[in-house]
């Protein structure tokens, strides 16, 4: 069998952004992102600088193994690190009710919020995922009360079914950040939307 090797996370430019793989020089940007209380409002832990360094090393390894791991978002004009947005294979230390899956996720510095940056980056990776990687479905999930993130999912045309709400693995059920919502986008839905 002849196997074609494709780069599953190429460096690309969109209207305002550069989307690319992680590199070790992103550490300062990641630490700034992970220690900002506004960014971390819906996360259970605020990683220390050391934990961000370990997370970056894991991301480098996962992008080596899976081909992608929540790609970096950079400002096209200035080259500044804005955060991350894109595809990943979930690795949260416990099975998800909808495994196996490919997830799309995002985390951006607050200075960029509300300008459609997440939607611009995510739209590129959805198109790439369905058209180039031939994925059948991409999912997104967040805590019930993260309305900013849910709005991004809605703007991307993802479908929400309350019957699929779930408790995040390893989080005590009484914890306010336990209950999650799941949004799905199939290749069929994506192509229907694209073709109007
Ligand atoms: C979620 C996040 C990536 C969105 O990035 P962004 O670039 O601001 O997203 P966009 O501008 O593309 O879209 C945001 C939408 O949410 C809307 N929004 C903002 N605050 C909102 C709120 N409290 N409730 C509902 N919608 C809200 C915006 O108005 C916008 O929709 P609109 O264009 O229809 O007006 C960013 O807020 C972020 O990094 N948050 C912290 C990290 C995080 O929670 N990540 C998700 C974890 S699952």
Coordinates of C-alpha atoms and ligand atoms in Angstrom, one line a residue:
X1 CA 0.0 0.0 0.0
X2 CA 1.3 3.5 -0.8
X3 CA 0.7 5.9 2.0
X4 CA 0.8 9.6 1.3
X5 CA 2.3 11.6 4.2
X6 CA 0.6 15.0 4.7
X7 CA 1.5 17.7 7.2
X8 CA -1.6 17.7 9.4
X9 CA -0.7 21.1 10.9
X10 CA 0.9 23.2 8.2
X11 CA 1.9 26.9 8.8
X12 CA -0.9 28.9 7.1
X13 CA -2.0 32.5 6.8
X14 CA -5.6 33.7 7.1
X15 CA -6.8 37.3 6.7
X16 CA -5.3 38.5 10.0
X17 CA -3.5 35.4 11.4
X18 CA -0.7 33.0 11.1
X19 CA -1.7 29.5 12.3
X20 CA 1.1 27.1 13.0
X21 CA 2.6 24.3 15.2
X22 CA 3.9 24.9 18.7
X23 CA 7.6 25.6 19.3
X24 CA 9.6 25.9 22.5
X25 CA 9.9 29.7 22.0
X26 CA 6.1 30.0 22.6
X27 CA 6.6 29.3 26.4
X28 CA 6.5 33.0 27.5
X29 CA 3.2 33.5 25.6
X30 CA 1.7 30.3 27.0
X31 CA 2.7 31.3 30.6
X32 CA 1.1 34.7 30.1
X33 CA -2.1 33.1 28.8
X34 CA -2.3 30.4 31.5
X35 CA -1.8 32.9 34.4
X36 CA -4.4 35.4 33.2
X37 CA -7.5 35.1 35.5
X38 CA -9.8 36.3 32.7
X39 CA -8.6 33.5 30.4
X40 CA -8.8 30.9 33.2
X41 CA -12.3 31.8 34.5
X42 CA -13.7 28.4 33.4
X43 CA -10.6 26.2 34.1
X44 CA -10.2 24.4 37.4
X45 CA -6.5 25.1 37.7
X46 CA -4.2 28.0 36.8
X47 CA -1.0 26.3 35.7
X48 CA 2.3 27.7 37.2
X49 CA 5.2 28.6 34.9
X50 CA 6.6 25.1 35.4
X51 CA 3.3 23.4 34.6
X52 CA 3.0 25.5 31.4
X53 CA 6.4 24.4 30.4
X54 CA 5.4 20.7 31.0
X55 CA 2.2 21.3 29.0
X56 CA 4.1 22.8 26.1
X57 CA 6.5 19.8 26.1
X58 CA 3.4 17.5 26.0
X59 CA 1.9 19.6 23.2
X60 CA 5.2 19.2 21.2
X61 CA 5.0 15.5 21.7
X62 CA 1.3 15.2 20.8
X63 CA 1.7 17.2 17.6
X64 CA 4.6 14.9 16.7
X65 CA 2.4 11.8 17.4
X66 CA -1.1 13.0 16.2
X67 CA 0.0 15.6 13.7
X68 CA -1.7 18.5 15.5
X69 CA -2.4 19.7 19.0
X70 CA -4.4 22.9 19.3
X71 CA -2.3 25.0 16.9
X72 CA -0.8 28.4 17.8
X73 CA -2.5 31.6 16.7
X74 CA -0.1 34.5 15.9
X75 CA -0.9 38.1 14.8
X76 CA 0.1 38.2 11.1
X77 CA 1.2 41.8 11.2
X78 CA 3.3 41.8 14.4
X79 CA 4.1 38.1 14.9
X80 CA 2.7 38.4 18.5
X81 CA 1.5 35.2 20.2
X82 CA -2.3 35.4 20.6
X83 CA -3.0 31.9 22.0
X84 CA -4.2 28.7 20.4
X85 CA -7.1 27.5 18.3
X86 CA -7.6 24.3 16.3
X87 CA -7.8 20.6 16.2
X88 CA -6.6 18.1 18.8
X89 CA -7.2 14.5 19.9
X90 CA -8.5 14.8 23.5
X91 CA -6.1 13.6 26.2
X92 CA -7.7 14.6 29.5
X93 CA -6.7 11.5 31.5
X94 CA -10.2 9.8 31.3
X95 CA -12.6 8.5 28.7
X96 CA -15.1 10.9 27.2
X97 CA -18.7 9.7 26.5
X98 CA -18.2 10.4 22.7
X99 CA -14.7 8.9 22.3
X100 CA -13.0 8.5 19.8
X101 CA -13.2 12.0 18.5
X102 CA -11.3 15.0 17.1
X103 CA -11.8 18.1 19.1
X104 CA -11.6 21.8 18.2
X105 CA -10.7 24.1 21.0
X106 CA -9.4 27.7 21.7
X107 CA -7.8 30.0 24.3
X108 CA -6.8 33.5 23.3
X109 CA -5.4 36.6 25.1
X110 CA -8.2 38.9 26.2
X111 CA -6.9 41.9 24.2
X112 CA -8.1 40.0 21.1
X113 CA -11.6 39.0 22.3
X114 CA -14.7 39.9 20.4
X115 CA -13.0 40.5 17.1
X116 CA -13.8 37.2 15.5
X117 CA -10.3 35.8 15.9
X118 CA -11.4 32.5 17.3
X119 CA -14.0 32.0 14.5
X120 CA -11.4 33.0 11.8
X121 CA -8.9 30.5 13.0
X122 CA -11.4 27.7 13.7
X123 CA -13.0 28.1 10.3
X124 CA -9.7 27.5 8.7
X125 CA -9.0 24.3 10.7
X126 CA -12.6 23.0 10.2
X127 CA -12.2 23.3 6.4
X128 CA -8.8 21.7 6.6
X129 CA -10.1 18.9 8.8
X130 CA -13.0 18.0 6.6
X131 CA -11.6 18.7 3.1
X132 CA -7.9 17.7 3.5
X133 CA -7.8 15.3 6.5
X134 CA -11.2 13.8 5.5
X135 CA -12.5 13.8 9.1
X136 CA -16.1 12.7 9.4
X137 CA -16.9 14.8 12.5
X138 CA -15.3 17.4 14.8
X139 CA -16.6 18.1 18.4
X140 CA -16.2 20.9 20.8
X141 CA -17.1 21.1 24.5
X142 CA -17.0 23.5 27.4
X143 CA -18.5 24.0 30.8
X144 CA -22.2 24.9 30.6
X145 CA -21.7 28.5 31.7
X146 CA -18.9 29.4 29.2
X147 CA -21.2 31.4 26.9
X148 CA -18.3 33.1 25.0
X149 CA -17.0 29.7 24.0
X150 CA -20.5 28.3 23.2
X151 CA -21.1 31.4 21.0
X152 CA -18.0 30.5 19.0
X153 CA -19.3 26.9 18.6
X154 CA -22.7 28.3 17.4
X155 CA -21.1 30.7 15.0
X156 CA -19.2 27.8 13.5
X157 CA -22.5 26.1 12.7
X158 CA -22.0 23.3 15.3
X159 CA -25.1 21.5 16.7
X160 CA -26.0 21.2 20.4
X161 CA -28.2 18.5 21.9
X162 CA -28.9 19.0 25.7
X163 CA -29.3 15.2 25.9
X164 CA -25.6 14.9 25.4
X165 CA -24.5 17.1 28.4
X166 CA -21.9 15.2 30.4
X167 CA -19.9 15.3 33.6
X168 CA -16.2 15.8 32.9
X169 CA -14.1 12.8 33.8
X170 CA -12.3 13.1 37.1
X171 CA -14.2 16.2 38.3
X172 CA -16.5 15.9 41.4
X173 CA -20.1 16.1 40.3
X174 CA -20.8 18.9 42.8
X175 CA -18.0 21.0 41.3
X176 CA -19.4 24.1 39.4
X177 CA -17.1 23.3 36.5
X178 CA -18.1 19.6 36.2
X179 CA -21.1 19.8 33.8
X180 CA -20.2 20.2 30.2
X181 CA -22.0 20.8 26.9
X182 CA -21.1 19.0 23.7
X183 CA -21.4 20.5 20.2
X184 CA -20.9 18.4 17.0
X185 CA -20.2 19.3 13.4
X186 CA -20.3 16.5 10.8
X187 CA -18.6 16.7 7.5
X188 CA -22.0 16.6 5.9
X189 CA -23.3 19.6 7.9
X190 CA -20.1 21.5 7.2
X191 CA -20.3 20.9 3.4
X192 CA -24.0 21.8 3.4
X193 CA -23.2 25.1 5.1
X194 CA -20.3 25.8 2.8
X195 CA -22.4 25.3 -0.3
X196 CA -25.2 27.5 1.0
Ligands
LIG1 C1 -13.7 31.8 23.9 C2 -12.7 32.7 23.2 C3 -11.6 31.9 22.5 C4 -13.5 33.5 22.1 O1 -12.6 34.2 21.3 P1 -13.0 35.5 20.4 O2 -12.0 35.7 19.4 O3 -13.4 36.6 21.3 O4 -14.3 34.9 19.7 P2 -15.1 35.6 18.6 O5 -14.9 37.1 18.6 O6 -14.8 34.9 17.3 O7 -16.6 35.3 19.0 C5 -17.0 35.6 20.3 C6 -18.5 35.7 20.4 O8 -19.0 35.5 21.7 C7 -19.8 36.6 22.1 N1 -19.8 36.8 23.5 C8 -18.8 37.4 24.2 N2 -19.1 37.4 25.5 C9 -20.3 36.7 25.6 C10 -21.1 36.3 26.7 N3 -20.7 36.6 28.0 N4 -22.2 35.6 26.5 C11 -22.5 35.2 25.2 N5 -21.8 35.6 24.1 C12 -20.7 36.3 24.3 C13 -19.3 37.7 21.2 O9 -20.2 38.8 21.2 C14 -19.0 37.0 19.9 O10 -20.2 36.8 19.2 P3 -20.8 37.8 18.1 O11 -19.7 38.0 17.1 O12 -22.0 37.2 17.6 O13 -21.0 39.1 18.8 C15 -12.1 33.7 24.2 O14 -13.1 34.4 24.8 C16 -11.2 33.0 25.2 O15 -10.0 32.8 25.0 N6 -11.7 32.8 26.4 C17 -11.0 32.2 27.5 C18 -10.6 30.8 27.3 C19 -11.7 29.9 27.1 O16 -12.7 29.9 27.9 N7 -11.6 29.0 26.2 C20 -12.6 28.0 25.9 C21 -12.4 26.8 26.7 S1 -13.6 25.5 26.2

